[in-house]
Coordinates of C-alpha atoms in Angstrom, one line a residue:
M1 CA 22.7 64.1 24.3
K2 CA 23.0 64.9 20.6
I3 CA 21.3 62.6 18.1
A4 CA 21.8 62.2 14.4
L5 CA 18.8 61.0 12.4
V6 CA 19.4 59.8 8.8
G7 CA 16.1 59.7 6.9
V8 CA 13.3 61.9 8.2
T9 CA 10.9 62.3 5.3
G10 CA 9.2 58.8 5.5
Y11 CA 6.5 57.8 7.9
T12 CA 8.9 56.0 10.2
G13 CA 11.5 58.8 10.2
A14 CA 9.0 61.5 10.9
T15 CA 7.5 59.5 13.7
L16 CA 11.0 58.9 15.2
F17 CA 11.8 62.6 14.9
K18 CA 8.7 63.5 16.9
L19 CA 9.6 61.1 19.6
L20 CA 13.2 62.3 19.8
K21 CA 12.1 65.9 20.1
Q22 CA 9.9 64.9 23.1
H23 CA 12.6 62.8 24.8
P24 CA 13.9 64.4 28.0
E25 CA 17.4 63.1 27.5
V26 CA 17.8 64.4 24.0
D27 CA 19.2 68.0 23.7
E28 CA 19.4 68.2 19.9
V29 CA 18.4 66.2 16.8
R30 CA 20.5 66.8 13.7
L31 CA 19.0 65.6 10.4
Y32 CA 21.2 64.0 7.7
G33 CA 20.5 62.7 4.3
R34 CA 22.2 61.6 1.0
S35 CA 19.7 63.9 -0.7
T36 CA 19.3 67.3 0.8
P37 CA 16.0 69.1 -0.1
S38 CA 15.9 72.8 0.5
D39 CA 14.6 74.0 3.8
D40 CA 11.3 75.1 2.1
E41 CA 10.9 71.7 0.4
L42 CA 11.6 70.0 3.8
A43 CA 9.0 72.2 5.5
A44 CA 6.4 71.2 2.8
L45 CA 7.3 67.5 3.3
L46 CA 7.0 67.7 7.1
S47 CA 4.2 70.4 7.4
G48 CA 3.2 69.2 10.8
F49 CA 6.6 70.4 12.1
R50 CA 6.2 73.9 10.4
H51 CA 7.0 75.7 13.7
L52 CA 10.5 74.2 13.7
S53 CA 13.4 75.4 11.7
L54 CA 14.4 72.1 9.9
H55 CA 17.5 71.5 7.8
I56 CA 19.0 68.4 6.4
H57 CA 22.8 68.2 6.5
E58 CA 24.7 66.4 3.8
Y59 CA 25.4 62.8 5.0
S60 CA 28.9 62.3 6.4
S61 CA 29.8 59.5 8.8
V62 CA 32.8 61.5 10.0
N63 CA 30.7 64.6 10.9
I64 CA 28.1 62.5 12.6
M65 CA 30.7 60.8 14.8
Q66 CA 32.3 64.1 15.6
E67 CA 29.1 66.0 16.4
C68 CA 26.7 63.5 17.8
D69 CA 26.5 60.8 20.4
L70 CA 24.3 58.3 18.6
V71 CA 22.8 57.9 15.1
F72 CA 19.5 56.5 14.0
F73 CA 19.0 55.2 10.5
A74 CA 15.3 55.4 9.4
T75 CA 16.2 54.5 5.8
P76 CA 14.9 51.9 3.4
A77 CA 16.6 48.5 3.0
K78 CA 19.9 48.4 1.0
V79 CA 21.2 51.7 2.5
T80 CA 22.9 50.9 5.8
S81 CA 24.5 47.8 4.3
Q82 CA 26.6 50.4 2.4
L83 CA 26.7 53.3 4.9
A84 CA 27.1 51.6 8.3
L85 CA 30.5 50.0 8.1
D86 CA 32.3 53.2 9.3
F87 CA 30.2 53.2 12.5
I88 CA 30.8 49.5 13.1
Q89 CA 34.5 49.9 12.7
A90 CA 34.5 52.8 15.2
D91 CA 32.1 51.0 17.6
F92 CA 29.9 54.1 17.4
P93 CA 26.3 53.7 18.7
V94 CA 23.8 53.0 15.9
I95 CA 20.1 52.1 15.9
D96 CA 19.1 50.8 12.5
L97 CA 15.4 50.7 11.7
S98 CA 16.0 49.0 8.3
G99 CA 16.3 45.3 7.7
D100 CA 19.9 45.4 6.5
F101 CA 21.5 44.0 9.7
R102 CA 18.7 41.9 11.2
L103 CA 19.7 38.6 9.5
K104 CA 22.9 36.8 10.4
D105 CA 22.8 34.6 7.3
S106 CA 23.7 36.6 4.2
A107 CA 22.0 34.1 1.9
D108 CA 18.7 34.8 3.7
Y109 CA 19.1 38.5 3.2
E110 CA 20.0 38.1 -0.5
R111 CA 17.0 35.8 -1.1
Y112 CA 14.4 38.0 0.7
Y113 CA 15.7 41.4 0.0
Q114 CA 17.1 40.7 -3.5
A115 CA 20.3 42.6 -2.9
P116 CA 23.9 42.0 -1.7
A117 CA 24.2 41.6 2.0
A118 CA 26.6 43.5 4.2
P119 CA 29.9 41.8 4.9
S120 CA 29.5 38.8 7.2
Q121 CA 31.7 40.2 9.9
A122 CA 29.6 43.3 10.1
L123 CA 26.4 41.3 10.3
Q124 CA 27.8 39.4 13.2
A125 CA 28.7 42.6 15.0
A126 CA 25.1 43.8 15.0
S127 CA 22.7 43.0 17.8
Y128 CA 19.1 42.1 16.9
N129 CA 17.2 43.5 19.8
L130 CA 13.5 42.9 20.6
A131 CA 13.4 45.6 23.2
D132 CA 10.9 44.0 25.6
L133 CA 12.9 40.8 26.0
K134 CA 16.6 41.7 25.5
K135 CA 19.3 44.1 26.3
P136 CA 21.7 45.2 23.5
Q137 CA 24.8 43.0 23.1
S138 CA 26.7 45.6 21.0
N139 CA 26.6 49.3 20.0
Y140 CA 25.0 48.5 16.6
I141 CA 21.3 47.7 17.2
A142 CA 19.2 46.1 14.4
N143 CA 15.7 47.2 15.4
P144 CA 13.1 44.5 14.7
G145 CA 10.6 44.7 11.9
C146 CA 6.9 45.4 12.4
Y147 CA 5.5 42.0 11.5
A148 CA 8.3 40.3 13.3
T149 CA 7.7 42.3 16.5
A150 CA 4.0 41.5 16.7
T151 CA 4.6 37.8 15.8
L152 CA 7.5 37.2 18.1
L153 CA 5.8 38.7 21.2
A154 CA 2.8 36.4 20.5
T155 CA 4.9 33.3 20.0
I156 CA 8.0 33.4 22.1
P157 CA 6.1 32.6 25.4
L158 CA 4.8 29.4 23.7
L159 CA 8.3 28.3 22.8
A160 CA 9.9 29.3 26.1
A161 CA 7.4 27.1 27.9
D162 CA 7.8 24.3 25.4
L163 CA 4.0 24.2 24.9
I164 CA 3.6 23.6 21.2
D165 CA 4.5 21.3 18.4
L166 CA 7.1 23.3 16.6
D167 CA 5.9 22.4 13.1
S168 CA 2.3 23.6 13.8
L169 CA 2.8 27.3 13.8
I170 CA 0.6 29.4 11.5
V171 CA 0.6 33.2 11.5
D172 CA -2.0 35.3 9.7
A173 CA -0.8 38.9 10.0
K174 CA -2.6 42.0 8.8
S175 CA -1.2 45.5 8.4
G176 CA -2.4 49.0 7.8
L177 CA -1.4 51.0 4.7
S178 CA 1.4 53.0 6.4
G179 CA 3.4 49.8 6.7
A180 CA 3.9 49.8 2.9
G181 CA 5.7 53.2 3.1
K182 CA 5.1 56.6 1.6
K183 CA 5.8 55.7 -2.0
L184 CA 2.6 55.5 -4.0
T185 CA 1.8 52.1 -5.6
T186 CA -1.3 50.7 -7.3
S187 CA -2.4 48.9 -4.1
S188 CA -2.0 52.1 -2.0
H189 CA -4.3 54.3 -4.1
Y190 CA -7.4 55.2 -2.0
A191 CA -9.8 54.1 -4.7
Y192 CA -8.2 50.6 -4.7
I193 CA -7.5 49.9 -1.0
N194 CA -10.7 51.6 0.4
E195 CA -13.2 48.8 1.3
N196 CA -10.7 46.3 0.0
S197 CA -8.1 43.8 1.4
L198 CA -5.5 41.7 -0.3
P199 CA -2.8 39.2 0.7
Y200 CA 0.7 40.0 -0.5
K201 CA 4.2 38.5 -0.4
V202 CA 2.7 35.2 0.8
N203 CA 5.5 32.9 1.9
Q204 CA 8.0 35.5 0.6
H205 CA 7.9 38.3 3.1
Q206 CA 11.3 39.5 4.3
H207 CA 10.3 39.2 8.0
I208 CA 9.9 35.4 7.7
P209 CA 13.6 34.6 8.1
E210 CA 13.8 37.3 10.9
I211 CA 11.1 35.5 12.8
I212 CA 12.6 32.1 12.3
Q213 CA 16.1 33.3 13.3
E214 CA 14.8 34.7 16.6
L215 CA 12.5 31.8 17.5
Q216 CA 15.5 29.5 17.0
T217 CA 17.2 31.3 19.9
W218 CA 14.4 30.0 22.1
Q219 CA 14.0 26.6 20.5
P220 CA 16.9 25.6 18.3
A221 CA 14.8 22.8 16.7
F222 CA 12.4 25.2 15.3
K223 CA 12.5 25.2 11.5
T224 CA 9.7 27.1 9.8
L225 CA 6.2 28.5 10.0
Q226 CA 3.3 29.3 7.6
F227 CA 3.2 33.1 7.4
T228 CA 0.7 35.2 5.5
T229 CA 0.6 39.0 5.3
T230 CA -2.5 40.9 4.3
L231 CA -3.0 44.6 3.6
I232 CA -6.1 46.1 5.2
P233 CA -7.8 49.5 4.7
V234 CA -6.6 51.2 7.9
T235 CA -3.8 53.8 8.3
R236 CA -1.8 52.1 11.0
G237 CA -1.6 49.0 13.1
I238 CA -0.7 45.3 12.8
M239 CA -2.7 42.4 14.0
A240 CA -1.0 39.0 14.2
S241 CA -3.3 36.0 14.6
V242 CA -1.3 33.0 15.7
Y243 CA -2.4 29.3 15.6
A244 CA -0.5 26.3 17.0
K245 CA -1.1 22.8 18.3
P246 CA -0.2 22.1 22.0
K247 CA 2.0 19.2 22.9
K248 CA -0.7 18.2 25.4
P249 CA -4.1 19.5 26.3
L250 CA -4.2 22.6 28.5
S251 CA -6.8 24.9 29.9
Q252 CA -7.6 28.5 29.0
A253 CA -6.4 29.5 32.5
E254 CA -3.0 27.7 32.0
L255 CA -2.5 29.4 28.7
Y256 CA -3.3 32.8 30.2
Q257 CA -1.0 32.2 33.1
T258 CA 1.9 31.2 30.8
F259 CA 1.7 34.6 29.1
A260 CA 1.0 36.6 32.3
D261 CA 4.0 35.1 34.0
F262 CA 6.3 35.7 31.0
Y263 CA 5.4 39.3 30.7
Q264 CA 4.8 40.2 34.3
D265 CA 7.7 42.7 34.5
K266 CA 7.3 44.0 31.0
P267 CA 5.5 47.4 31.2
F268 CA 4.8 47.7 27.5
V269 CA 3.1 44.3 27.0
R270 CA -0.5 44.0 28.2
V271 CA -1.9 40.5 28.4
L272 CA -5.7 40.4 28.4
K273 CA -7.3 37.8 30.7
D274 CA -10.6 38.0 28.8
G275 CA -11.5 39.1 25.3
F276 CA -9.2 40.2 22.5
P277 CA -7.4 43.4 21.6
S278 CA -8.1 45.8 18.8
L279 CA -5.8 48.0 16.7
K280 CA -7.1 51.3 18.1
E281 CA -6.3 50.2 21.6
V282 CA -2.6 50.5 20.9
A283 CA -2.6 53.3 18.3
Y284 CA 0.1 56.0 18.7
S285 CA 1.7 54.1 21.6
N286 CA 4.5 51.7 22.4
Y287 CA 2.2 49.0 23.8
T288 CA 1.6 45.5 22.6
D289 CA -1.8 44.0 23.5
I290 CA -2.2 40.2 23.6
G291 CA -5.4 38.1 23.7
L292 CA -5.6 34.3 23.7
A293 CA -7.8 31.3 23.6
Y294 CA -7.7 27.5 23.6
D295 CA -10.2 25.5 21.7
E296 CA -10.6 22.1 23.3
A297 CA -12.5 20.6 20.3
S298 CA -9.8 21.3 17.8
H299 CA -6.9 21.3 20.3
T300 CA -5.8 24.6 18.9
I301 CA -4.1 27.6 20.6
F302 CA -5.0 31.0 19.3
I303 CA -3.0 34.1 20.2
C304 CA -3.8 37.6 18.9
S305 CA -1.3 40.4 19.2
V306 CA -1.7 44.0 18.1
I307 CA 0.8 46.9 17.8
D308 CA 1.1 50.2 16.1
N309 CA 3.4 49.5 13.2
L310 CA 4.9 53.0 13.1
M311 CA 5.4 53.0 16.9
K312 CA 6.1 49.6 18.5
G313 CA 6.8 48.2 15.0
A314 CA 9.5 50.8 14.3
S315 CA 10.1 54.2 16.0
S316 CA 9.0 53.8 19.6
Q317 CA 10.8 50.4 19.9
A318 CA 13.9 52.2 18.5
I319 CA 13.5 54.7 21.4
Q320 CA 13.1 51.8 23.8
N321 CA 16.3 50.3 22.4
M322 CA 18.1 53.7 22.9
N323 CA 16.9 53.8 26.5
L324 CA 18.4 50.3 27.0
L325 CA 21.6 51.2 25.2
C326 CA 22.2 54.4 27.1
G327 CA 21.0 53.3 30.5
F328 CA 17.9 55.5 30.7
P329 CA 14.8 54.2 32.5
L330 CA 12.9 52.0 30.0
E331 CA 9.8 54.1 29.8
T332 CA 11.6 57.5 29.3
G333 CA 10.0 59.3 26.4
L334 CA 7.5 56.5 25.9
T335 CA 4.7 57.3 28.3
A336 CA 2.1 58.4 25.7
L337 CA -1.1 56.5 26.1
P338 CA -3.0 55.0 23.2
T339 CA -5.4 57.1 21.2
F340 CA -8.2 54.6 21.1
F341 CA -11.2 56.7 20.1

């Protein structure tokens, strides 16, 4: 099949391009953009792909639909809300890695993204698809965010089993620097972030309403959570530490079995019976690793989930969603093992 990729020069876009080039069902990847650097400029931006002849075509929804079978948008927020309507009207397959179509409530989008939302009818047409747990419900897939992916995979089994008090959920999530994107900021300077760590967007992160929206599909009574994000001095990876109070006492074995049963047929989620995962154990892979504990003294459940933010948190989950949408075996193009050393 022929794939269009809009946005290749960022970390997520470049990662997605690499995965698409390695996918056995993909015959061609055509690059598109609203800005079109020269081929020499593009080669400098994507120097790791210097053996390939790369060219960015001027963006045209008409040309994409005529020449390709599916389009990926690896663009920042506030782009697809303007560009995607043609594809929705034509029911053309889209996988959108931005946040523009994840939220069904336009007021939530406008509050957290500080921009006008896409038309309500278009928002309702999109399918928010956590690839390990759902099959797409439409041809427009809103790929989940990185923090949301790590948090949801750690918390959904608790809600599905009705194990916790819904108002007790606390999430402390930490991300590597690539999650902040390629644009240089004060906090992304090496001299600042090296040997440093800082919370950011506390109670204001745009993935908060995304997490709440999805958890409400499992427990409609769920209202909110305490969610803190912290930047840490590593290149890639997200670790979500989840705390919750159980409705009644339970054992460590019962907690483990809840997760093991929930994910027993999910090849990309690995539940640890003992110990806890680390970021490197999922690096450069589509895996999510989950560790857990129950403290009888404080009656507190602890869940730790780790993902690679550029892979499971974005690009490889997008490939997983493509496999689901196109009817390919789930693991097609996603068999790379973690680079854990």
